[in-house]
Coordinates of C-alpha atoms in Angstrom, one line a residue:
M85 CA -6.7 -32.1 -28.8
S86 CA -7.0 -36.1 -28.0
S87 CA -4.2 -37.9 -28.8
C88 CA -6.4 -40.9 -29.7
Y89 CA -6.8 -39.5 -33.2
S90 CA -5.1 -41.4 -35.9
L91 CA -4.8 -38.2 -38.0
Q92 CA -5.0 -35.0 -37.1
K93 CA -4.0 -31.9 -39.7
A94 CA -5.1 -28.3 -40.0
L95 CA -6.3 -27.1 -43.3
S96 CA -5.5 -23.4 -42.2
Q97 CA -4.6 -22.6 -46.1
F98 CA -8.9 -22.9 -46.5
D99 CA -10.3 -19.9 -45.6
L100 CA -13.7 -20.9 -45.7
S101 CA -16.8 -20.6 -44.2
A102 CA -18.7 -23.5 -43.3
A103 CA -21.2 -22.9 -46.3
E104 CA -17.9 -22.6 -48.7
I105 CA -16.6 -25.9 -47.1
L106 CA -20.3 -27.6 -47.3
L107 CA -20.8 -26.7 -51.1
R108 CA -17.5 -27.8 -52.2
L109 CA -18.4 -31.3 -49.9
Q110 CA -21.3 -31.9 -51.3
Q111 CA -21.3 -34.7 -53.3
L112 CA -20.0 -36.5 -50.0
T113 CA -22.5 -39.2 -48.5
G114 CA -23.8 -38.0 -45.0
L115 CA -22.9 -34.6 -45.7
I116 CA -23.7 -32.9 -41.7
Y117 CA -23.0 -29.3 -40.7
L118 CA -23.6 -28.3 -36.6
N119 CA -22.8 -25.0 -35.4
D120 CA -23.0 -26.6 -31.7
D121 CA -23.1 -23.4 -30.4
D122 CA -19.8 -21.8 -32.1
H123 CA -18.1 -25.0 -31.8
P124 CA -18.2 -25.6 -35.9
V125 CA -18.1 -29.3 -36.3
I126 CA -18.4 -30.4 -40.6
A127 CA -18.2 -34.4 -41.0
F128 CA -18.6 -36.5 -44.0
L129 CA -18.3 -40.3 -45.3
P130 CA -19.9 -42.2 -42.2
Q131 CA -18.2 -45.6 -41.5
Q132 CA -22.0 -46.8 -41.2
Y133 CA -25.6 -45.1 -40.7
Q134 CA -28.9 -45.8 -40.2
L135 CA -32.0 -44.6 -41.8
I136 CA -35.6 -44.6 -41.3
Q137 CA -38.0 -43.7 -44.3
D138 CA -41.7 -45.1 -45.1
Q139 CA -41.4 -46.7 -42.0
H140 CA -38.8 -48.8 -43.4
S141 CA -35.6 -49.2 -41.1
Q142 CA -32.2 -49.7 -42.9
H143 CA -28.8 -50.0 -42.1
F144 CA -25.8 -49.3 -44.8
V145 CA -21.9 -49.8 -44.1
R146 CA -19.2 -48.3 -46.0
D147 CA -16.9 -50.9 -48.2
A148 CA -12.9 -50.6 -49.3
A149 CA -14.5 -48.5 -51.9
W150 CA -16.3 -46.3 -50.6
H151 CA -19.4 -47.7 -51.5
Y152 CA -22.3 -47.8 -49.2
Q153 CA -24.1 -51.6 -48.7
Q154 CA -27.6 -52.0 -47.4
Q155 CA -27.3 -55.0 -44.6
S156 CA -29.6 -57.7 -44.7
S157 CA -31.3 -56.6 -41.4
P158 CA -31.1 -53.1 -39.8
V159 CA -29.7 -52.4 -36.0
V160 CA -31.6 -51.8 -32.8
L161 CA -30.4 -47.8 -32.6
E162 CA -30.3 -48.3 -28.5
D163 CA -28.1 -51.3 -29.3
W164 CA -25.9 -49.7 -31.8
V165 CA -25.5 -46.0 -30.3
N166 CA -23.8 -47.6 -27.2
C167 CA -22.2 -44.9 -25.8
Q168 CA -19.9 -45.6 -22.9
N169 CA -21.0 -42.9 -20.1
N170 CA -17.7 -42.6 -18.9
A171 CA -16.6 -38.6 -19.6
T172 CA -15.4 -37.1 -16.5
A173 CA -13.7 -34.2 -17.0
P174 CA -16.1 -31.2 -16.8
T175 CA -15.2 -29.0 -19.9
A176 CA -17.8 -27.8 -22.4
T177 CA -19.5 -30.5 -24.5
Q178 CA -18.0 -30.6 -28.2
F179 CA -18.0 -33.1 -30.9
H180 CA -14.8 -35.6 -30.8
G181 CA -16.0 -38.4 -33.0
G182 CA -18.7 -40.6 -32.9
W183 CA -22.7 -40.0 -33.5
M184 CA -24.4 -37.6 -35.8
G185 CA -28.0 -37.4 -37.4
F186 CA -31.4 -36.2 -36.6
V187 CA -34.7 -37.6 -35.0
G188 CA -37.6 -36.3 -36.8
Y189 CA -40.6 -34.9 -35.2
D190 CA -43.2 -37.6 -36.7
Y191 CA -40.9 -40.7 -35.9
A192 CA -40.9 -39.2 -32.3
A193 CA -44.6 -38.7 -32.0
R194 CA -45.5 -41.8 -33.6
Q195 CA -44.1 -43.6 -30.6
D196 CA -46.7 -42.7 -28.7
V197 CA -49.6 -41.3 -31.1
A198 CA -51.0 -42.0 -34.8
A199 CA -49.4 -39.0 -36.0
P200 CA -48.8 -38.4 -39.9
L201 CA -45.8 -39.7 -41.2
H202 CA -43.9 -37.6 -44.4
A203 CA -42.5 -39.5 -47.4
Q204 CA -39.1 -38.3 -46.6
P205 CA -36.5 -39.6 -44.2
A206 CA -38.1 -39.6 -40.7
L207 CA -34.7 -40.1 -38.6
Y208 CA -31.0 -40.3 -39.7
L209 CA -27.8 -41.6 -37.5
G210 CA -24.5 -41.9 -39.0
Q211 CA -21.1 -43.3 -37.1
Y212 CA -18.4 -40.7 -38.1
L213 CA -14.8 -41.2 -37.3
S214 CA -13.6 -38.4 -39.6
F215 CA -14.9 -34.9 -39.6
L216 CA -13.5 -31.2 -39.5
K217 CA -13.8 -29.3 -36.4
Y218 CA -13.0 -25.1 -36.5
E219 CA -10.7 -24.1 -33.8
K220 CA -9.9 -20.7 -33.3
T221 CA -6.4 -20.5 -32.9
Q222 CA -6.0 -22.9 -36.3
G223 CA -8.9 -22.5 -38.1
W224 CA -10.2 -25.7 -40.0
V225 CA -8.8 -28.8 -38.6
F226 CA -9.1 -32.6 -40.1
Y227 CA -9.6 -35.0 -37.5
S228 CA -9.8 -39.0 -37.9
L229 CA -10.3 -42.0 -35.7
E230 CA -10.1 -44.3 -38.9
D231 CA -6.8 -46.8 -38.8
I232 CA -4.2 -44.5 -40.4
Q233 CA -4.5 -45.6 -44.5
T234 CA -8.4 -44.9 -44.8
A235 CA -7.5 -41.6 -42.8
E236 CA -5.3 -40.2 -45.3
H237 CA -6.8 -41.6 -48.0
I238 CA -10.0 -39.4 -46.6
F239 CA -8.1 -36.4 -46.0
Q240 CA -6.4 -36.3 -49.3
K241 CA -10.0 -36.9 -51.1
I242 CA -11.4 -33.5 -48.8
H243 CA -8.1 -31.8 -49.7
A244 CA -8.6 -32.3 -53.4
L245 CA -12.4 -31.3 -52.9
L246 CA -11.4 -28.1 -51.1
D247 CA -9.0 -26.9 -53.8
V248 CA -11.5 -26.5 -56.1
D249 CA -14.6 -23.9 -56.6
A250 CA -17.6 -25.3 -55.8
P251 CA -20.2 -26.7 -58.4
K252 CA -23.1 -24.7 -59.1
T253 CA -26.5 -26.1 -58.9
A254 CA -28.7 -22.7 -59.2
F255 CA -31.0 -23.0 -56.8
Q256 CA -34.5 -21.4 -57.0
L257 CA -38.4 -21.6 -56.1
T258 CA -40.4 -22.5 -58.6
Q259 CA -43.3 -21.7 -56.3
T260 CA -43.4 -19.0 -53.9
C261 CA -43.0 -20.2 -50.2
Q262 CA -46.4 -19.3 -48.8
A263 CA -48.6 -20.3 -45.8
R264 CA -50.6 -23.7 -46.4
W265 CA -53.6 -22.1 -44.2
S266 CA -55.5 -18.9 -44.7
K267 CA -56.2 -16.5 -41.6
A268 CA -59.4 -17.8 -41.1
E269 CA -58.1 -21.7 -40.9
Y270 CA -56.0 -20.7 -38.2
I271 CA -58.3 -18.8 -36.2
Q272 CA -60.5 -22.1 -36.8
A273 CA -57.7 -24.3 -35.1
F274 CA -57.2 -21.9 -32.3
D275 CA -60.5 -22.1 -31.5
R276 CA -60.9 -25.6 -31.5
I277 CA -57.9 -26.0 -29.2
I278 CA -59.6 -23.5 -26.4
D279 CA -62.4 -26.0 -26.7
Y280 CA -60.1 -28.7 -25.5
I281 CA -58.5 -26.4 -23.2
R282 CA -61.9 -25.3 -21.5
A283 CA -63.0 -29.5 -21.6
G284 CA -60.0 -30.1 -19.6
D285 CA -58.0 -32.3 -22.4
C286 CA -55.3 -30.4 -22.1
Y287 CA -53.6 -27.2 -20.5
Q288 CA -51.4 -25.9 -23.8
I289 CA -50.8 -26.8 -27.2
N290 CA -48.2 -25.8 -29.8
L291 CA -50.0 -24.9 -32.7
T292 CA -48.0 -24.6 -35.9
Q293 CA -48.9 -24.0 -39.8
Q294 CA -47.0 -24.9 -42.6
F295 CA -45.2 -22.5 -45.5
I296 CA -45.0 -24.3 -48.6
G297 CA -43.3 -23.8 -51.9
Q298 CA -41.1 -25.7 -54.9
A299 CA -38.2 -25.5 -55.7
Q300 CA -35.0 -27.1 -57.9
G301 CA -31.4 -27.1 -57.2
L302 CA -29.5 -27.3 -54.0
L303 CA -30.8 -25.5 -50.7
L304 CA -27.3 -25.3 -49.2
E305 CA -26.7 -22.6 -52.0
T306 CA -28.7 -20.4 -49.1
A307 CA -27.0 -21.4 -46.5
E308 CA -24.6 -18.8 -46.0
Q309 CA -27.3 -16.3 -46.1
F310 CA -29.5 -18.1 -43.6
W311 CA -27.0 -18.2 -41.3
Q312 CA -26.2 -14.7 -41.5
L313 CA -29.7 -13.3 -40.6
T314 CA -30.4 -15.5 -37.8
N315 CA -27.1 -16.1 -35.7
A316 CA -28.5 -19.0 -34.4
P317 CA -26.5 -21.0 -31.7
Y318 CA -27.6 -24.2 -32.9
A319 CA -27.5 -24.1 -36.6
G320 CA -26.9 -26.7 -38.9
Y321 CA -27.0 -28.7 -42.5
L322 CA -27.7 -32.3 -43.6
K323 CA -27.9 -34.0 -46.6
I324 CA -29.2 -37.3 -47.4
G325 CA -30.2 -38.0 -51.0
D326 CA -32.9 -35.6 -52.0
F327 CA -33.5 -34.6 -48.8
E328 CA -31.9 -31.3 -47.4
L329 CA -32.6 -29.9 -43.7
L330 CA -31.1 -26.3 -43.1
S331 CA -31.5 -25.4 -39.7
C332 CA -31.4 -21.7 -37.8
S333 CA -32.6 -23.1 -34.7
P334 CA -32.0 -20.7 -31.1
E335 CA -33.3 -23.8 -29.2
L336 CA -31.1 -26.4 -27.3
F337 CA -33.1 -29.8 -27.0
I338 CA -30.7 -31.7 -24.5
D339 CA -27.0 -31.2 -23.8
F340 CA -25.4 -34.5 -22.4
Q341 CA -22.5 -33.7 -20.6
A342 CA -19.7 -34.8 -18.8
Q343 CA -20.4 -37.2 -15.3
Q344 CA -24.0 -38.0 -16.3
Q345 CA -24.9 -34.7 -16.1
I346 CA -28.1 -33.2 -18.6
V347 CA -29.5 -29.7 -19.6
T348 CA -32.5 -28.9 -21.3
R349 CA -33.2 -25.2 -21.9
P350 CA -36.6 -24.8 -23.2
I351 CA -37.7 -21.7 -25.3
K352 CA -41.6 -20.6 -24.3
G353 CA -42.4 -16.5 -24.7
T354 CA -41.9 -14.6 -27.9
M355 CA -41.6 -11.1 -28.4
P356 CA -40.7 -9.1 -32.3
R357 CA -37.4 -7.0 -32.0
Y358 CA -37.2 -3.4 -33.6
P359 CA -34.8 -1.7 -35.6
D360 CA -35.1 1.1 -33.1
P361 CA -33.3 0.4 -29.8
E362 CA -36.0 2.4 -27.7
Q363 CA -39.1 0.2 -29.1
D364 CA -36.6 -2.6 -28.8
Q365 CA -36.6 -2.5 -25.4
Q366 CA -40.1 -1.9 -24.8
S367 CA -40.5 -5.0 -26.7
K368 CA -38.5 -6.7 -24.4
Q369 CA -39.9 -5.3 -21.0
R370 CA -43.3 -6.4 -22.4
L371 CA -42.1 -10.0 -22.6
I372 CA -40.4 -9.7 -19.3
Q373 CA -43.7 -8.6 -17.6
S374 CA -45.9 -10.7 -19.4
E375 CA -47.9 -13.0 -16.9
K376 CA -49.3 -15.1 -20.1
D377 CA -45.6 -15.8 -21.1
Q378 CA -44.5 -16.8 -17.5
A379 CA -47.3 -19.0 -17.1
E380 CA -46.8 -20.9 -20.8
N381 CA -43.0 -21.1 -19.7
L382 CA -43.9 -22.7 -16.4
M383 CA -45.8 -25.6 -17.9
I384 CA -43.2 -26.5 -20.4
V385 CA -41.2 -26.3 -17.5
D386 CA -43.1 -29.0 -15.4
L387 CA -43.8 -30.9 -18.4
L388 CA -39.6 -31.1 -19.1
R389 CA -39.1 -31.8 -15.4
N390 CA -41.2 -34.8 -15.3
D391 CA -39.8 -35.8 -18.6
L392 CA -36.0 -35.8 -17.1
S393 CA -37.2 -37.6 -13.5
V394 CA -38.1 -40.4 -15.6
Y395 CA -34.2 -41.1 -16.4
A396 CA -32.5 -38.9 -13.8
E397 CA -31.7 -40.0 -10.5
I398 CA -34.2 -39.3 -7.4
G399 CA -33.9 -35.5 -6.3
S400 CA -31.3 -34.4 -9.2
V401 CA -33.6 -32.8 -10.9
K402 CA -33.4 -29.0 -10.8
T403 CA -34.3 -25.4 -12.1
N404 CA -31.5 -23.3 -13.0
K405 CA -32.8 -20.4 -14.6
L406 CA -36.7 -19.4 -15.0
F407 CA -38.1 -16.7 -17.4
E408 CA -34.6 -15.2 -18.7
I409 CA -35.0 -13.2 -22.0
E410 CA -32.3 -14.3 -24.7
S411 CA -32.8 -11.7 -27.8
F412 CA -31.9 -13.0 -31.5
E413 CA -31.8 -11.5 -34.4
Q414 CA -35.8 -11.5 -35.1
V415 CA -37.1 -11.9 -31.9
H416 CA -36.8 -11.8 -27.9
H417 CA -37.3 -15.2 -26.4
M418 CA -38.2 -16.1 -22.7
V419 CA -35.8 -19.1 -21.8
S420 CA -35.3 -21.3 -18.6
E421 CA -33.0 -23.8 -18.0
I422 CA -33.3 -27.5 -16.2
Q423 CA -30.6 -29.8 -15.2
A424 CA -30.5 -33.4 -13.8
N425 CA -28.1 -36.6 -13.4
L426 CA -28.8 -39.1 -15.7
K427 CA -29.5 -42.7 -14.1
S428 CA -26.0 -44.9 -14.9
D429 CA -28.1 -47.5 -16.6
I430 CA -29.5 -45.2 -19.3
Q431 CA -28.0 -44.9 -22.4
P432 CA -28.4 -41.1 -23.9
I433 CA -29.8 -42.2 -27.0
Q434 CA -32.5 -44.2 -24.6
M435 CA -33.5 -40.9 -23.3
L436 CA -33.1 -38.9 -26.4
L437 CA -35.7 -41.1 -28.3
K438 CA -38.0 -41.4 -25.5
A439 CA -38.2 -37.8 -24.3
S440 CA -38.6 -36.6 -28.1
P441 CA -40.4 -34.8 -29.7
G442 CA -39.5 -32.0 -26.8
G443 CA -42.7 -30.5 -24.6
S444 CA -41.5 -27.0 -25.8
I445 CA -43.2 -27.6 -29.2
T446 CA -45.9 -30.2 -27.9
G447 CA -47.9 -29.0 -25.0
A448 CA -49.1 -30.4 -22.2
P449 CA -49.9 -33.1 -20.9
K450 CA -47.7 -34.0 -23.6
I451 CA -49.4 -37.7 -25.5
R452 CA -53.1 -35.6 -25.4
A453 CA -50.9 -32.6 -26.7
M454 CA -49.1 -34.7 -29.9
Q455 CA -52.9 -36.4 -30.6
I456 CA -54.6 -32.7 -30.8
I457 CA -51.7 -31.7 -32.9
A458 CA -52.2 -34.5 -35.4
E459 CA -55.9 -33.8 -36.0
L460 CA -55.8 -30.2 -36.5
E461 CA -52.1 -29.8 -38.4
Q462 CA -53.3 -33.0 -40.4
Q463 CA -49.9 -32.3 -42.3
P464 CA -46.8 -34.4 -40.8
R465 CA -44.4 -31.7 -39.5
G466 CA -41.0 -33.8 -41.1
A467 CA -38.3 -33.0 -39.3
Y468 CA -39.4 -29.7 -37.7
C469 CA -40.0 -29.8 -34.2
G470 CA -37.5 -32.6 -33.9
S471 CA -33.9 -32.8 -33.0
L472 CA -30.5 -32.3 -34.8
G473 CA -27.3 -33.0 -33.1
Y474 CA -24.6 -35.7 -31.8
F475 CA -23.5 -38.1 -29.3
N476 CA -19.9 -39.0 -28.6
Q477 CA -18.4 -42.2 -27.5
D478 CA -18.2 -40.9 -24.6
G479 CA -21.7 -40.1 -23.9
T480 CA -21.7 -36.5 -23.9
G481 CA -23.8 -34.9 -26.8
R482 CA -26.1 -32.0 -27.4
W483 CA -29.0 -32.1 -29.4
N484 CA -30.9 -29.2 -30.9
I485 CA -35.1 -28.4 -31.2
L486 CA -35.4 -28.0 -34.8
I487 CA -37.2 -24.7 -35.0
R488 CA -36.5 -21.9 -37.6
S489 CA -35.6 -24.7 -40.2
V490 CA -36.1 -24.9 -43.8
Q491 CA -36.6 -28.5 -45.3
K492 CA -36.4 -29.6 -49.1
Y493 CA -37.3 -33.1 -50.1
Q494 CA -37.4 -33.7 -54.1
Q495 CA -39.5 -30.5 -55.2
E496 CA -41.0 -29.4 -51.8
I497 CA -39.9 -27.0 -49.8
S498 CA -41.4 -26.1 -46.4
M499 CA -40.8 -24.0 -43.1
W500 CA -43.2 -24.2 -40.2
A501 CA -43.7 -21.6 -37.4
G502 CA -46.1 -21.7 -34.2
G503 CA -46.9 -21.2 -30.7
G504 CA -47.6 -22.3 -27.8
I505 CA -51.6 -21.4 -26.9
T506 CA -53.4 -21.6 -23.6
I507 CA -56.5 -20.3 -22.2
A508 CA -54.7 -16.5 -21.6
S509 CA -54.3 -16.4 -25.5
Q510 CA -55.2 -14.5 -27.9
A511 CA -55.9 -15.8 -31.2
E512 CA -54.7 -12.4 -33.3
A513 CA -51.6 -12.3 -31.2
E514 CA -50.8 -16.1 -31.8
Y515 CA -51.2 -15.6 -35.6
Q516 CA -48.9 -12.5 -35.6
E517 CA -46.2 -14.8 -33.3
C518 CA -46.0 -17.2 -36.3
F519 CA -45.2 -14.1 -38.5
D520 CA -42.6 -12.8 -36.0
K521 CA -40.5 -16.0 -35.8
I522 CA -40.6 -16.9 -39.4
S523 CA -40.9 -13.3 -42.0
A524 CA -37.5 -12.7 -41.8
M525 CA -36.6 -16.4 -43.4
L526 CA -39.7 -16.5 -45.5
N527 CA -38.9 -13.5 -47.2
L528 CA -35.2 -14.1 -47.6
L529 CA -36.2 -17.4 -49.2
N530 CA -38.5 -16.2 -51.7
T531 CA -35.7 -13.9 -52.9
W532 CA -34.6 -16.8 -54.6
Q533 CA -37.8 -16.9 -56.8
G534 CA -37.6 -18.1 -60.9

């Protein structure tokens, strides 16, 4: 690791999972975890953070007494998250001090359309200078970029919290989490999309439905089981006041790499997995040969190529991979990969905000797709289909697409699932795809029924 850290100490005596550490640190402001494609990092006590909720932007700064004071005026995100764009070493992206947080779908969509807005936080970004990383040769290691005295105080606080068992919050559902729509309501929305496609309004719409329930206690209590169930490369967790976000996402949105390179890996095309190897291979083969899924994937590849070209150097946008199949715990997915070189005068945060929400969870053309989504879904998606991730101070960073995610705000708990609708889609198959994607997570969540 870099020698610029004011403090770097191994915590190898604490042989704990990420979920166990999070539970022990649950009292800390701005607690966040990113699996980051198997480079786990846990951050806490941001030096300052920006929160957007109820269309109000608030900026908080940590004082010497470990409290957070709201500033008289919020900062402009593009000015505050001012990366240096100076990473040159062609190493894999990892967090080493900078900004972490999430951009919700509602916030991102409302840049262009009149999308509904949830009462919960719509965007959060914190500047994190102290954090834990899991190093394969050392276990958990504490790093800090704070001044040495502050770094020592934070380390002692973390060490003390890790040294005692986590307080229990007895998480339980008080109302089963179940689909808000009936099958008939889903098909009605599906048919309306087909009408729009035939009228020439759009080519594809990502139609999703909400699964909603009521719960008490800390959602974090379920994290270990969800992450073991899904084994998702872009899993994560964030707690802000009475809002919790638990990600089990398999999808990368944007990887901001060294030397101004950016990579996006949209998922479009899904088939279920089966315990029987022969049946599972047949399901995978159906996806490989599916002309409908290839057409759907290609539409989103074209959309994202266009999104990237706005911020990329001319001629640098390339499709590296097309229609590759990746197998996850519950489903097979069709994945493509596009790369480009970011213009030198474009800040990474500027591109992230303007390119959000991702094309794989909106449709084509993008703005009309978001208008139709707002009309048909009628419920705000909240963080779902937004993005969770980080930026380093050198401009590198990695952000996911928040699919396969659970949100809890106050007593309401929700999950969402959906898929891309094209002219070749069949209502019954698309309805079933929602459950193929979410049924294992939904069944697990409902085991906490009180």
